PDB file of C-alpha atoms in Angstrom:
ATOM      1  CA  UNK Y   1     -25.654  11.879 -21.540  1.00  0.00           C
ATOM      2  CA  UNK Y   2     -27.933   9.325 -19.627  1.00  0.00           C
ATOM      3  CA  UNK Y   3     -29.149   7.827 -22.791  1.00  0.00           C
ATOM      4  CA  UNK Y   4     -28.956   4.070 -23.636  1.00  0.00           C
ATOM      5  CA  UNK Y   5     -28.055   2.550 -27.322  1.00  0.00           C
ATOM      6  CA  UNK Y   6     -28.250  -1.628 -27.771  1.00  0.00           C
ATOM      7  CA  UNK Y   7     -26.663  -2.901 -30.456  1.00  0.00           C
ATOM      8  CA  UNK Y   8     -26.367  -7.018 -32.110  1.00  0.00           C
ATOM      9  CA  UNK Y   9     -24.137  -7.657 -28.977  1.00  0.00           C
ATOM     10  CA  UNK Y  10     -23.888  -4.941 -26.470  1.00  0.00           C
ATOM     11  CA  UNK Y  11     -25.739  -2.264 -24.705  1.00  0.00           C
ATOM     12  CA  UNK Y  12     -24.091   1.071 -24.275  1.00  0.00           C
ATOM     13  CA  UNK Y  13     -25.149   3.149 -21.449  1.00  0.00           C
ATOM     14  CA  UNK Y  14     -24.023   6.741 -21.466  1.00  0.00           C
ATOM     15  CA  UNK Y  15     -22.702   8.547 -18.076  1.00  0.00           C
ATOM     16  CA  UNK Y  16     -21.589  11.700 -17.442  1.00  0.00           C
ATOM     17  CA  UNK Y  17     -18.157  10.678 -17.977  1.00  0.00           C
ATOM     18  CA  UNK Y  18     -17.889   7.182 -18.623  1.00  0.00           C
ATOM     19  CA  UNK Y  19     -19.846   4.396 -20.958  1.00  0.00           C
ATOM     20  CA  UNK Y  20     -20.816   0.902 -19.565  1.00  0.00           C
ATOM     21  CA  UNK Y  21     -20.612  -1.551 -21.813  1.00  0.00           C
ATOM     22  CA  UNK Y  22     -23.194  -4.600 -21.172  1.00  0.00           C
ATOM     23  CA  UNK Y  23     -22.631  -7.528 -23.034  1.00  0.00           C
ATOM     24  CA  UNK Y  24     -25.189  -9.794 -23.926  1.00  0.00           C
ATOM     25  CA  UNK Y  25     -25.300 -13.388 -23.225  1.00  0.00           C
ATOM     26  CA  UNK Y  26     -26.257 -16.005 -25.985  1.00  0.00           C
ATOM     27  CA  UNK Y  27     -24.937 -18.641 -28.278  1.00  0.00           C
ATOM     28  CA  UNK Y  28     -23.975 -16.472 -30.904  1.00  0.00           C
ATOM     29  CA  UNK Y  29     -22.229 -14.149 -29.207  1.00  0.00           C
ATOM     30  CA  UNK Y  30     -18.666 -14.045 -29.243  1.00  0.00           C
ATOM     31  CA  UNK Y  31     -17.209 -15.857 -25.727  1.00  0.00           C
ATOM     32  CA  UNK Y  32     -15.364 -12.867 -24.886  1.00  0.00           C
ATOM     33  CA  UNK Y  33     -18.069 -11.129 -24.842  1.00  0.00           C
ATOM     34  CA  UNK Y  34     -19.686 -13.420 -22.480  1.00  0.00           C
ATOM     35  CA  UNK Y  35     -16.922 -13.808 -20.595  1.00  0.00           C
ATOM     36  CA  UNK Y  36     -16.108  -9.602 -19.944  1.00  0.00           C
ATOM     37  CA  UNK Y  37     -19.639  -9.522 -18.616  1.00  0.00           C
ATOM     38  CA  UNK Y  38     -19.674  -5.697 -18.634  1.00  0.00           C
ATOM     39  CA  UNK Y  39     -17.142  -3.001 -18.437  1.00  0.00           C
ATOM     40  CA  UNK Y  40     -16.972   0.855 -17.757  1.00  0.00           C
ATOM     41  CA  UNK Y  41     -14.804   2.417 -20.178  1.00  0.00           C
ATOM     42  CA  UNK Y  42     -13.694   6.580 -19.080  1.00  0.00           C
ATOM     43  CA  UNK Y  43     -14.122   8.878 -21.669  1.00  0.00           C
ATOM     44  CA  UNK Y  44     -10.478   9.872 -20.989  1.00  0.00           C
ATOM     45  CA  UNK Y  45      -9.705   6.241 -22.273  1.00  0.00           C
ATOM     46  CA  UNK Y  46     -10.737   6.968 -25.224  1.00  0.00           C
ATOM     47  CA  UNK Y  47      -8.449   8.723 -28.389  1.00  0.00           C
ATOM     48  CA  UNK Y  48     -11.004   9.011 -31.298  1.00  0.00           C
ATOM     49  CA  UNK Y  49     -14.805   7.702 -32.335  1.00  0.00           C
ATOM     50  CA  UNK Y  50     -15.722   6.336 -35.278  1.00  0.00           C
ATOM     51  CA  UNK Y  51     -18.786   5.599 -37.619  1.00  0.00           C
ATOM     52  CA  UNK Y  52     -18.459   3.013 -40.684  1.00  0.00           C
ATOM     53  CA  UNK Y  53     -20.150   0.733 -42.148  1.00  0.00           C
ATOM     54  CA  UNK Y  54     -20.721  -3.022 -41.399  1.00  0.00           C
ATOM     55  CA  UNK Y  55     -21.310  -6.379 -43.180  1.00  0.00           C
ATOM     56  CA  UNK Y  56     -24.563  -7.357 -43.996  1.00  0.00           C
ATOM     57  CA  UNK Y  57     -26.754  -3.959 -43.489  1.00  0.00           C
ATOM     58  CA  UNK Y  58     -25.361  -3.256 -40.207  1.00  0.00           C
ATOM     59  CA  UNK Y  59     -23.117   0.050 -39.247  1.00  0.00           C
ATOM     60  CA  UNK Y  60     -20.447  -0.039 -36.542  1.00  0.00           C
ATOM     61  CA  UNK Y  61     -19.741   2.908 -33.617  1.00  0.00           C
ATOM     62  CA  UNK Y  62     -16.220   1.978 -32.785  1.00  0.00           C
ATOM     63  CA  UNK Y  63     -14.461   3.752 -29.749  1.00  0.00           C
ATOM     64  CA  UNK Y  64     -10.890   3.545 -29.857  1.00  0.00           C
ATOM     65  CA  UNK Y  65      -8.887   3.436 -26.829  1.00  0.00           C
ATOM     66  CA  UNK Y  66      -5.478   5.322 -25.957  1.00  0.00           C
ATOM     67  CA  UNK Y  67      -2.803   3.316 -25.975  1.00  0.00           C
ATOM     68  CA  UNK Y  68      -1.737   1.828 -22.925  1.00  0.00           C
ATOM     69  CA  UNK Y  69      -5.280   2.977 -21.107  1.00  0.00           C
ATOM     70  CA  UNK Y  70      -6.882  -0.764 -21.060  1.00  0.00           C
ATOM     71  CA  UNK Y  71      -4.995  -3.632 -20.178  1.00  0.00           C
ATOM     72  CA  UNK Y  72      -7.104  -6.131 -22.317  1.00  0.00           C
ATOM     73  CA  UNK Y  73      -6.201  -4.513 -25.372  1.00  0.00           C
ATOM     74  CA  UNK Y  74      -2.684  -3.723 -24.558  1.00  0.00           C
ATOM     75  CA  UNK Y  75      -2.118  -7.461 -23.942  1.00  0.00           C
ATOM     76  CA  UNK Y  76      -4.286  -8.397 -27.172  1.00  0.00           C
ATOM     77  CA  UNK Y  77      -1.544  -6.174 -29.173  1.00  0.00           C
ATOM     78  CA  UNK Y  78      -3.673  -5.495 -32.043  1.00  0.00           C
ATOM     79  CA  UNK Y  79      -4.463  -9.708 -32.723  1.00  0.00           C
ATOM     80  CA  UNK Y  80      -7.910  -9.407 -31.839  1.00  0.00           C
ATOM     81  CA  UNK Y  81     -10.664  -9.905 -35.039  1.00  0.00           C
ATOM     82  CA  UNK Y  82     -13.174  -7.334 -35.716  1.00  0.00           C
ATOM     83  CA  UNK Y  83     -16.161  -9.598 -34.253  1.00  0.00           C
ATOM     84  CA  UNK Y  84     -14.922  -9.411 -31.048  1.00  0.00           C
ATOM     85  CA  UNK Y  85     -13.545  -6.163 -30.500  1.00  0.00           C
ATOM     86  CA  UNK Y  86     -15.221  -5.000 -27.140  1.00  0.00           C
ATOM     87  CA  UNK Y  87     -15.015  -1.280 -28.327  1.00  0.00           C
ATOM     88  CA  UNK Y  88     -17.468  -2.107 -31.669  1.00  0.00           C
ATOM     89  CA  UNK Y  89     -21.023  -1.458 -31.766  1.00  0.00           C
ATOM     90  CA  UNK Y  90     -22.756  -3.058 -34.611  1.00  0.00           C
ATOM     91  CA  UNK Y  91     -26.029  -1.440 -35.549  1.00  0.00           C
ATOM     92  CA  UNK Y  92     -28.763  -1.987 -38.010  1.00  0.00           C
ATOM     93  CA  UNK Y  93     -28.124   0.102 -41.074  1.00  0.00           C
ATOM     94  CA  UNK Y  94     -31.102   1.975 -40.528  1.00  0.00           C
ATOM     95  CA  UNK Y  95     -29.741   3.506 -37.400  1.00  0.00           C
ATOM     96  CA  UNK Y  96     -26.750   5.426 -38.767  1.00  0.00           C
ATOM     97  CA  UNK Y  97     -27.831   8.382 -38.248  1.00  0.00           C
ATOM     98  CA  UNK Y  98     -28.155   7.669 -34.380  1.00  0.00           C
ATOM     99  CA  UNK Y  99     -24.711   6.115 -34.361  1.00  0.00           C
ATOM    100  CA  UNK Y 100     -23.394   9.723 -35.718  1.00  0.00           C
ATOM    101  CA  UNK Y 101     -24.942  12.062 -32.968  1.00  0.00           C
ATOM    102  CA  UNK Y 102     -23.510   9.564 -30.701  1.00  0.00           C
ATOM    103  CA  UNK Y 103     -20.331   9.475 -32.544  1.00  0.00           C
ATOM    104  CA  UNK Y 104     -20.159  13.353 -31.995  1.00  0.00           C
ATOM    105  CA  UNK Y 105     -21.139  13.294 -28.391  1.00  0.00           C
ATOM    106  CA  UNK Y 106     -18.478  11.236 -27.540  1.00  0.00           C
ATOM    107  CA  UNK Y 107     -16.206  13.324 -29.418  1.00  0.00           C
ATOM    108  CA  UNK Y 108     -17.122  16.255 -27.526  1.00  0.00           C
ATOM    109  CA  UNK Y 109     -16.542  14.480 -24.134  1.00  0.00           C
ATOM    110  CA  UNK Y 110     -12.625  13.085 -24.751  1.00  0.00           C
ATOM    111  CA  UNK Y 111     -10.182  14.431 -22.680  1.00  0.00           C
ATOM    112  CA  UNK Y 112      -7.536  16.828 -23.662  1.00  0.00           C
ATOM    113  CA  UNK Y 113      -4.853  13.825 -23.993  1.00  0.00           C
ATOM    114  CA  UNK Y 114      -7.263  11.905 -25.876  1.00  0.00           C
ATOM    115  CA  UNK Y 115      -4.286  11.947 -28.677  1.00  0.00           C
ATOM    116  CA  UNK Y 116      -1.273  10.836 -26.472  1.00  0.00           C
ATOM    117  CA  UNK Y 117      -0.521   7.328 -24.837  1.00  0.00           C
ATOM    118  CA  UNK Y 118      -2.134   6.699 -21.462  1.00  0.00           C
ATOM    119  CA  UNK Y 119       0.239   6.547 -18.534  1.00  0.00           C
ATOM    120  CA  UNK Y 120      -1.689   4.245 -16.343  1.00  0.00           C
ATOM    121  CA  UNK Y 121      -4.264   1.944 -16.982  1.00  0.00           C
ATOM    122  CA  UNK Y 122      -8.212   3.440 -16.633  1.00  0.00           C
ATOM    123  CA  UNK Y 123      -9.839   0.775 -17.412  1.00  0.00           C
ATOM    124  CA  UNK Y 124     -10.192  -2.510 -15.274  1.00  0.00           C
ATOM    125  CA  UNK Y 125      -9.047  -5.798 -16.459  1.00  0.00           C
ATOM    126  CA  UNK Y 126     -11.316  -8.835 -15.389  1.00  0.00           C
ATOM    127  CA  UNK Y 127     -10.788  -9.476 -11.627  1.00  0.00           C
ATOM    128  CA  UNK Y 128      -8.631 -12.915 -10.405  1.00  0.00           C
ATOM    129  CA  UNK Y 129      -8.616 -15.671  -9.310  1.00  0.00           C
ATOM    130  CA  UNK Y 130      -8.187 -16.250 -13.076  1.00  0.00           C
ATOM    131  CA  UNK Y 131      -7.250 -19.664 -14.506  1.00  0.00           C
ATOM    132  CA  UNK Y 132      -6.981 -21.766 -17.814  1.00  0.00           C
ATOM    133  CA  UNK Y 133      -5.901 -24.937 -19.507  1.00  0.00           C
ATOM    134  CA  UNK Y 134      -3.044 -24.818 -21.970  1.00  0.00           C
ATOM    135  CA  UNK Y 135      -1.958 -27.119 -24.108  1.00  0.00           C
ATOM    136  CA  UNK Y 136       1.260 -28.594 -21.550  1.00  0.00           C
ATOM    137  CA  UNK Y 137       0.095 -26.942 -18.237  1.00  0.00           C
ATOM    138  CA  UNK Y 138      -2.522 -25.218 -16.351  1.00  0.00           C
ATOM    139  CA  UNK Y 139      -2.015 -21.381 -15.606  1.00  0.00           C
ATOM    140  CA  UNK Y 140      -3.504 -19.820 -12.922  1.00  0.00           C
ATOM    141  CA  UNK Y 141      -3.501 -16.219 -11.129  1.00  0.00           C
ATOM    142  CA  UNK Y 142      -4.515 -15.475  -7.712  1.00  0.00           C
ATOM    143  CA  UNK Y 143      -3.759 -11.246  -8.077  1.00  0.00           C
ATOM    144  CA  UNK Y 144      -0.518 -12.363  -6.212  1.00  0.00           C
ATOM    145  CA  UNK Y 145       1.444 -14.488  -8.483  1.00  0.00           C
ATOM    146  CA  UNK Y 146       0.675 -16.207 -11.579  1.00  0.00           C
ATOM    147  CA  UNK Y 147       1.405 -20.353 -11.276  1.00  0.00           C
ATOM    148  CA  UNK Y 148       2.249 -22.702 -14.166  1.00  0.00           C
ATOM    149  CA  UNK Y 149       1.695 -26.535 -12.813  1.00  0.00           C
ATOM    150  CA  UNK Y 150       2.429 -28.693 -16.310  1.00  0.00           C
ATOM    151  CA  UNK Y 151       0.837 -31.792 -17.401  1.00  0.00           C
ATOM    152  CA  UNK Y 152       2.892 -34.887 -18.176  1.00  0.00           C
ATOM    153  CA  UNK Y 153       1.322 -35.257 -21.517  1.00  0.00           C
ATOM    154  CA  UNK Y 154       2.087 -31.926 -22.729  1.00  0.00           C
ATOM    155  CA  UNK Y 155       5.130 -30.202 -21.412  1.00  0.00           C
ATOM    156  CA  UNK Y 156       8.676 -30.613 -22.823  1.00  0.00           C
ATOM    157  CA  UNK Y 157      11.464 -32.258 -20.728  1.00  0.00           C
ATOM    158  CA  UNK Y 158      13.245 -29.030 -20.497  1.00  0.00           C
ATOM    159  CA  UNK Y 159       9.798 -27.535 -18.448  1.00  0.00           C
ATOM    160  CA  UNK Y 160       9.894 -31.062 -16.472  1.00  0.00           C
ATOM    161  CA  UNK Y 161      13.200 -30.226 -15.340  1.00  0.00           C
ATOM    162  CA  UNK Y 162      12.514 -27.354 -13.884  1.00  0.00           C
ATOM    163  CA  UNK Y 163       9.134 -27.961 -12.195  1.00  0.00           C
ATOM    164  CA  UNK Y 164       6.193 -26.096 -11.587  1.00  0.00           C
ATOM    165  CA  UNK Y 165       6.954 -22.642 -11.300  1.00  0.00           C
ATOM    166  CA  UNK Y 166       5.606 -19.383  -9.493  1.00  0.00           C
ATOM    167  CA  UNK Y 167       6.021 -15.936 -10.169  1.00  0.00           C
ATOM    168  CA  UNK Y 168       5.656 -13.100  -8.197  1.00  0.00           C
ATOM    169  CA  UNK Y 169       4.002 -10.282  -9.983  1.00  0.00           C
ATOM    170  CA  UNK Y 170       6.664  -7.886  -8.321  1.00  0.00           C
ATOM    171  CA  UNK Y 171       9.661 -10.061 -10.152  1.00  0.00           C
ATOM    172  CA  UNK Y 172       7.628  -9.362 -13.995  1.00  0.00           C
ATOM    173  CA  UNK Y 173       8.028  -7.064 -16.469  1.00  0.00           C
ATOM    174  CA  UNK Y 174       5.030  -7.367 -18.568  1.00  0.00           C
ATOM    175  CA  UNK Y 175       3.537 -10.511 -20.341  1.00  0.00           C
ATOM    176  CA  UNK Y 176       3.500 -11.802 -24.004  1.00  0.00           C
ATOM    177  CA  UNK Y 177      -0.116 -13.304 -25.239  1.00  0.00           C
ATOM    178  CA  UNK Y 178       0.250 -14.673 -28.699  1.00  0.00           C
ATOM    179  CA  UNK Y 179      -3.438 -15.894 -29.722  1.00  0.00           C
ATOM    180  CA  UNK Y 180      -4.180 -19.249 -29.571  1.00  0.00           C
ATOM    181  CA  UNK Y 181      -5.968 -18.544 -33.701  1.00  0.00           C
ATOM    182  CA  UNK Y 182      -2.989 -18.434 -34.818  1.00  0.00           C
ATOM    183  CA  UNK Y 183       0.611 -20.679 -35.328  1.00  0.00           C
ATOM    184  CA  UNK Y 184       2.900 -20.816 -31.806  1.00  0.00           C
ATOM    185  CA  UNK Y 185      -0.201 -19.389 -29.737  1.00  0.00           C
ATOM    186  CA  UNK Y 186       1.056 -18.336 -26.180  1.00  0.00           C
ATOM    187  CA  UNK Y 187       1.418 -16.497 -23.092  1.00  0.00           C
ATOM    188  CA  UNK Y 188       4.523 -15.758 -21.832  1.00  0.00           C
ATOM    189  CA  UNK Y 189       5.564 -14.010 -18.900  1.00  0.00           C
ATOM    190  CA  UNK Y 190       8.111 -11.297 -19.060  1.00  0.00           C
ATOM    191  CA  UNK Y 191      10.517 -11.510 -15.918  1.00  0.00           C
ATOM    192  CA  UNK Y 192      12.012  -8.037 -14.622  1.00  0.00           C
ATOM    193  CA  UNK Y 193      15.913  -7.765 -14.328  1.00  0.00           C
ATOM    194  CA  UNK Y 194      16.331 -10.287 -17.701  1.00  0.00           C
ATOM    195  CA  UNK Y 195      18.857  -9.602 -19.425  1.00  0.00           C
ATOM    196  CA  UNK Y 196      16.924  -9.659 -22.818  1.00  0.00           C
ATOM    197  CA  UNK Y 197      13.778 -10.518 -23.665  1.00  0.00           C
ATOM    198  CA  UNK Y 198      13.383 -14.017 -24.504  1.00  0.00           C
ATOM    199  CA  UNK Y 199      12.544 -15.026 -27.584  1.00  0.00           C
ATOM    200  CA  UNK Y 200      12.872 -18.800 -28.337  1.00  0.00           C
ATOM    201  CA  UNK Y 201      10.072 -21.315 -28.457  1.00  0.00           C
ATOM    202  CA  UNK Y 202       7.534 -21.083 -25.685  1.00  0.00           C
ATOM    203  CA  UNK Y 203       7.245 -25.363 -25.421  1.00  0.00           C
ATOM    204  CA  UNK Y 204      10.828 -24.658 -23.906  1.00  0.00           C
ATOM    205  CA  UNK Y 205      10.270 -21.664 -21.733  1.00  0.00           C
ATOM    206  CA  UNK Y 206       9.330 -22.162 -18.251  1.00  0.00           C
ATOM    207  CA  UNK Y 207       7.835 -18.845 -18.029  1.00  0.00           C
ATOM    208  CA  UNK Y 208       5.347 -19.192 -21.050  1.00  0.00           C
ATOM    209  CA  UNK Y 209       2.672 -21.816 -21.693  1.00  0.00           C
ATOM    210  CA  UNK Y 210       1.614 -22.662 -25.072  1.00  0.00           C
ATOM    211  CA  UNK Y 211      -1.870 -23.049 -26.561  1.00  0.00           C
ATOM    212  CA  UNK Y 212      -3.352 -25.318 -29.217  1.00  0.00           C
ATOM    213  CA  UNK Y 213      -6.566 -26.579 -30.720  1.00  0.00           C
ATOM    214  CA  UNK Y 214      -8.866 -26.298 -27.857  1.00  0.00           C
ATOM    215  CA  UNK Y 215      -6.501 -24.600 -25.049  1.00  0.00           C
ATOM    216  CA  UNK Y 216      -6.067 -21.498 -23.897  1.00  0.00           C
ATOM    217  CA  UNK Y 217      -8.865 -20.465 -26.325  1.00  0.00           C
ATOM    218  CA  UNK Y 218      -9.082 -15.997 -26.203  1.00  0.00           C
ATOM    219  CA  UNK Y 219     -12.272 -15.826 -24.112  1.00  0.00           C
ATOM    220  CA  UNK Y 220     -10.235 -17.470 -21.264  1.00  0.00           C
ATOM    221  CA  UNK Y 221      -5.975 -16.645 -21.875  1.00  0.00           C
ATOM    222  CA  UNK Y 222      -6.848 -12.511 -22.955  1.00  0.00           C
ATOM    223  CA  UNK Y 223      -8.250 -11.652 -20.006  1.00  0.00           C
ATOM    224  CA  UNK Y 224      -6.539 -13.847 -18.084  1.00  0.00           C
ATOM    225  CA  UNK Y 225      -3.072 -11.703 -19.535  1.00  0.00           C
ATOM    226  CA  UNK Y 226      -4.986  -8.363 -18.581  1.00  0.00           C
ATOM    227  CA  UNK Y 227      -5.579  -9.328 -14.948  1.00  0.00           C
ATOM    228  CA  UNK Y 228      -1.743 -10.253 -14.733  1.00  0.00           C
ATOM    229  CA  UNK Y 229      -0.837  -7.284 -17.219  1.00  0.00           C
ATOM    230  CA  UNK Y 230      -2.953  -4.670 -14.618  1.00  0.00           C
ATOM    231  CA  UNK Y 231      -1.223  -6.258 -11.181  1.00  0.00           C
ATOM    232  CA  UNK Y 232       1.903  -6.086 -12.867  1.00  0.00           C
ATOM    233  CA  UNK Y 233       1.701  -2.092 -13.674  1.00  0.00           C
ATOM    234  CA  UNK Y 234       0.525  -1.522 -10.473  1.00  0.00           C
ATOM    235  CA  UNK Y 235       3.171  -3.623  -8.743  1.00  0.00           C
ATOM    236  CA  UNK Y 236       5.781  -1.592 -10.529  1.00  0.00           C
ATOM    237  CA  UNK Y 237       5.309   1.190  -8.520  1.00  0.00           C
ATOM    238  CA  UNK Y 238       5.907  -0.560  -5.014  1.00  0.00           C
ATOM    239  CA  UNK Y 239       9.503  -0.533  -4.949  1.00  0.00           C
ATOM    240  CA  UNK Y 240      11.839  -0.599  -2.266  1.00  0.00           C
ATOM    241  CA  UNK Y 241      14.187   2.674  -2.094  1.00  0.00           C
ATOM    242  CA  UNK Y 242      17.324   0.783  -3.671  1.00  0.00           C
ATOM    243  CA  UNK Y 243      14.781   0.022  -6.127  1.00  0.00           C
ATOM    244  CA  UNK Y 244      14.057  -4.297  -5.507  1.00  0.00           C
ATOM    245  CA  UNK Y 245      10.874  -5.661  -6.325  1.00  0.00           C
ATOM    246  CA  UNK Y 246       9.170  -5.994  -3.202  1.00  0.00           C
ATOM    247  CA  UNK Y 247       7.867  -9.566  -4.127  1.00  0.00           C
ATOM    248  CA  UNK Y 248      10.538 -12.250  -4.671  1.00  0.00           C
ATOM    249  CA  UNK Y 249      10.225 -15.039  -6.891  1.00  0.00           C
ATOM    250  CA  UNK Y 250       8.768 -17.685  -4.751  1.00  0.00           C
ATOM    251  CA  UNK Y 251      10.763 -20.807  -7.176  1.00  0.00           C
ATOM    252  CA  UNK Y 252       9.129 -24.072  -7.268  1.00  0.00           C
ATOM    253  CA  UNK Y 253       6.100 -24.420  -4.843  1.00  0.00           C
ATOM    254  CA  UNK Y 254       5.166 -27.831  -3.865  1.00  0.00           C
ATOM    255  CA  UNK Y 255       1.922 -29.013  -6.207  1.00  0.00           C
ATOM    256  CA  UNK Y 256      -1.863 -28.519  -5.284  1.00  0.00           C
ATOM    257  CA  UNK Y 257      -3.518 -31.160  -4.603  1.00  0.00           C
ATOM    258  CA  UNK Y 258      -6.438 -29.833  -6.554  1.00  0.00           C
ATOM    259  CA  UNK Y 259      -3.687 -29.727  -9.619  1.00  0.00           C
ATOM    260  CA  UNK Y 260      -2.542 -33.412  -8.985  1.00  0.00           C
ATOM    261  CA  UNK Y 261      -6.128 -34.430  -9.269  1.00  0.00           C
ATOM    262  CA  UNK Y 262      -6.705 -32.449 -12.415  1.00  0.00           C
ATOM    263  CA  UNK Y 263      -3.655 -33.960 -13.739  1.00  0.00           C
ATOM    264  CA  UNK Y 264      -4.969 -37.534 -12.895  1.00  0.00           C
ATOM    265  CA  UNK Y 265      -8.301 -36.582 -14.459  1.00  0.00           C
ATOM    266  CA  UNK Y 266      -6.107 -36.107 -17.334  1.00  0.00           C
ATOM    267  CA  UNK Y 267      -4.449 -38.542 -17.598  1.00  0.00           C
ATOM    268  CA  UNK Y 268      -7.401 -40.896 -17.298  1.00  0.00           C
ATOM    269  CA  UNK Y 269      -8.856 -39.305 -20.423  1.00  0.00           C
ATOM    270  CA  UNK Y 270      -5.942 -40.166 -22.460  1.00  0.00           C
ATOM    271  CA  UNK Y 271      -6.197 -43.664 -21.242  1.00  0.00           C
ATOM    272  CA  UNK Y 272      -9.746 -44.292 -21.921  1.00  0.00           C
ATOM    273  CA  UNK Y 273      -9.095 -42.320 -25.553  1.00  0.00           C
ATOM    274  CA  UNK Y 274      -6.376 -45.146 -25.709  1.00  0.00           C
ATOM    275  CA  UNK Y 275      -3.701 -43.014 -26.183  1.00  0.00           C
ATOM    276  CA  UNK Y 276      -1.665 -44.003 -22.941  1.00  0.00           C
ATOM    277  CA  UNK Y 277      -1.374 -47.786 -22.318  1.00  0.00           C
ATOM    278  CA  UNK Y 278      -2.446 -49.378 -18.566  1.00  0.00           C
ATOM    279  CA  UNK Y 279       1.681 -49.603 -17.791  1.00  0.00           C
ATOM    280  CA  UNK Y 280       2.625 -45.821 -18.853  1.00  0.00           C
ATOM    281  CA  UNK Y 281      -0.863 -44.363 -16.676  1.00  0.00           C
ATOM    282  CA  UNK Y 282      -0.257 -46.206 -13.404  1.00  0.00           C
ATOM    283  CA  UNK Y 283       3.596 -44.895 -13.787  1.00  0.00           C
ATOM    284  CA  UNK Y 284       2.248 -41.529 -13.964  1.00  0.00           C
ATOM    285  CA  UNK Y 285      -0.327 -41.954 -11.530  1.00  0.00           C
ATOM    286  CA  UNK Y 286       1.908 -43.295  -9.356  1.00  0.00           C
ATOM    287  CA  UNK Y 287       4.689 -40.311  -9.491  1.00  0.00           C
ATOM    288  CA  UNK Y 288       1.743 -37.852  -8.919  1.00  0.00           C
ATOM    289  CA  UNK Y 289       0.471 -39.227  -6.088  1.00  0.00           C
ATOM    290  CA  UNK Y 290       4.119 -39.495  -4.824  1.00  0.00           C
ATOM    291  CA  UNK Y 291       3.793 -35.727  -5.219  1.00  0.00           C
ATOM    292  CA  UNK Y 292       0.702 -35.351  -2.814  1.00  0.00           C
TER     293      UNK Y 292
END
């Protein structure tokens, strides 16, 4: 197509067989947007285009992917809001009529499968080294393995007795991102060779960290769960011929230093907020410099 439409939030540029979404950087705009940067969605991603109209004299262009073609919305699993759907154009309502010829362009342009699942990925998830705060531990992916380090102020006993923990993305099945806008936000990861899926509360779940009012907020946890979500797909096709991972669970590394200090940092807030007296911060000082 080579033509270019801008929108409230985004600029789509039109290729021969693939848009690029630009995002726009600002203080209204939604943080995912700001934090996806741009992305370069296939036409073959793509099931079905749609025109409707928006709030306030606006009208939308909504693309809808396949299933299972982009890892951000396969981990989002349907929980994202309307404002900050990545595939949603919003329009003045004066420009409907160009939202329909583009509507029908892109029509014209999906791929034969547009109406069946997606088999692999085609789109890209946001590149790693990912990382975020939640609410009783840091999480952090390297495109290797994804790396829980808890805090002392947040985790449960049960996480404390099993330490930090490591996983391979060869040893996981998938992941589980609840949003952090709603009750029991968190990510989970989904280990391969379990014998069910688990299903209890993520506070006691080594494998899951849990959000809260200011952690693990969606701009930062989504795409952090597509990067991991994408490796892990890919990953599932390196297999050894009697069919074992070919990563191993790497169990309880010893701790960063850069995570001790962040935990310290931590701590130190809660003291100076007053909610950890001199005695209880120098004893957990003290065990995480043990640590170092």
């Amino acid at each position: 197509m080579g033509d270019v439409l801008a929108g409230f939030h985004a600029v789509w540029e039109f290729d021969t067989d693939s848009v690029l979404i630009r995002f726009e950087r600002g203080i209204r705009r939604p943080k995912l947007f700001q934090a996806l940067g741009e992305r370069r969605i296939p036409y073959e991603a793509l099931s079905a285009v749609e025109v409707s109209g928006g709030r306030r004299g606006t009208v939308v262009l909504h693309a809808v992917p396949r299933p299972g073609a982009d890892p951000l919305m396969e981990a989002a699993d349907g929980q994202l809001k309307e404002d900050v759907d990545p595939y949603r154009l919003v329009l003045p309502a004066e420009r409907e009529t160009l939202a329909g010829y583009y509507a029908e362009e892109l029509r014209s342009a999906l791929g034969p499968a547009a109406k069946e699942p997606a088999d692999r990925h085609l789109v890209a998830a946001p590149e790693p080294p990912l990382h975020f705060k939640a609410y009783d531990g840091k999480a952090s992916f390297d495109g290797r393995s994804v790396a829980f380090r808890w805090f002392w102020t947040g985790a449960s006993s049960a996480k404390w007795k099993r330490g930090d923990q490591t996983f391979a993305v060869g040893e996981l099945a998938g992941v589980e991102w609840r949003s952090p806008e709603i009750v029991k936000g968190h990510l989970r990861l989904l280990e391969r060779g379990a014998r069910e899926p688990e299903t209890g509360a993520a506070d006691q779940d080594p494998a899951a960290v849990v959000f809260g009012p200011g952690y693990g907020p969606v701009h930062e946890s989504l795409p952090f769960a597509a990067a991991v979500l994408q490796a892990v797909r890919a990953a599932e096709s390196e297999e050894t011929p009697d069919g074992e991972p070919v990563c191993r669970r790497t169990g309880d590394a010893r701790r960063d230093p850069a995570d001790i200090a962040d935990c310290i940092r931590h701590l130190g807030e809660l003291h100076g907020a007053g909610l950890l007296t001199d005695a209880e911060f120098s004893a957990k000082k003290a065990d995480l410099l043990a640590e170092l």
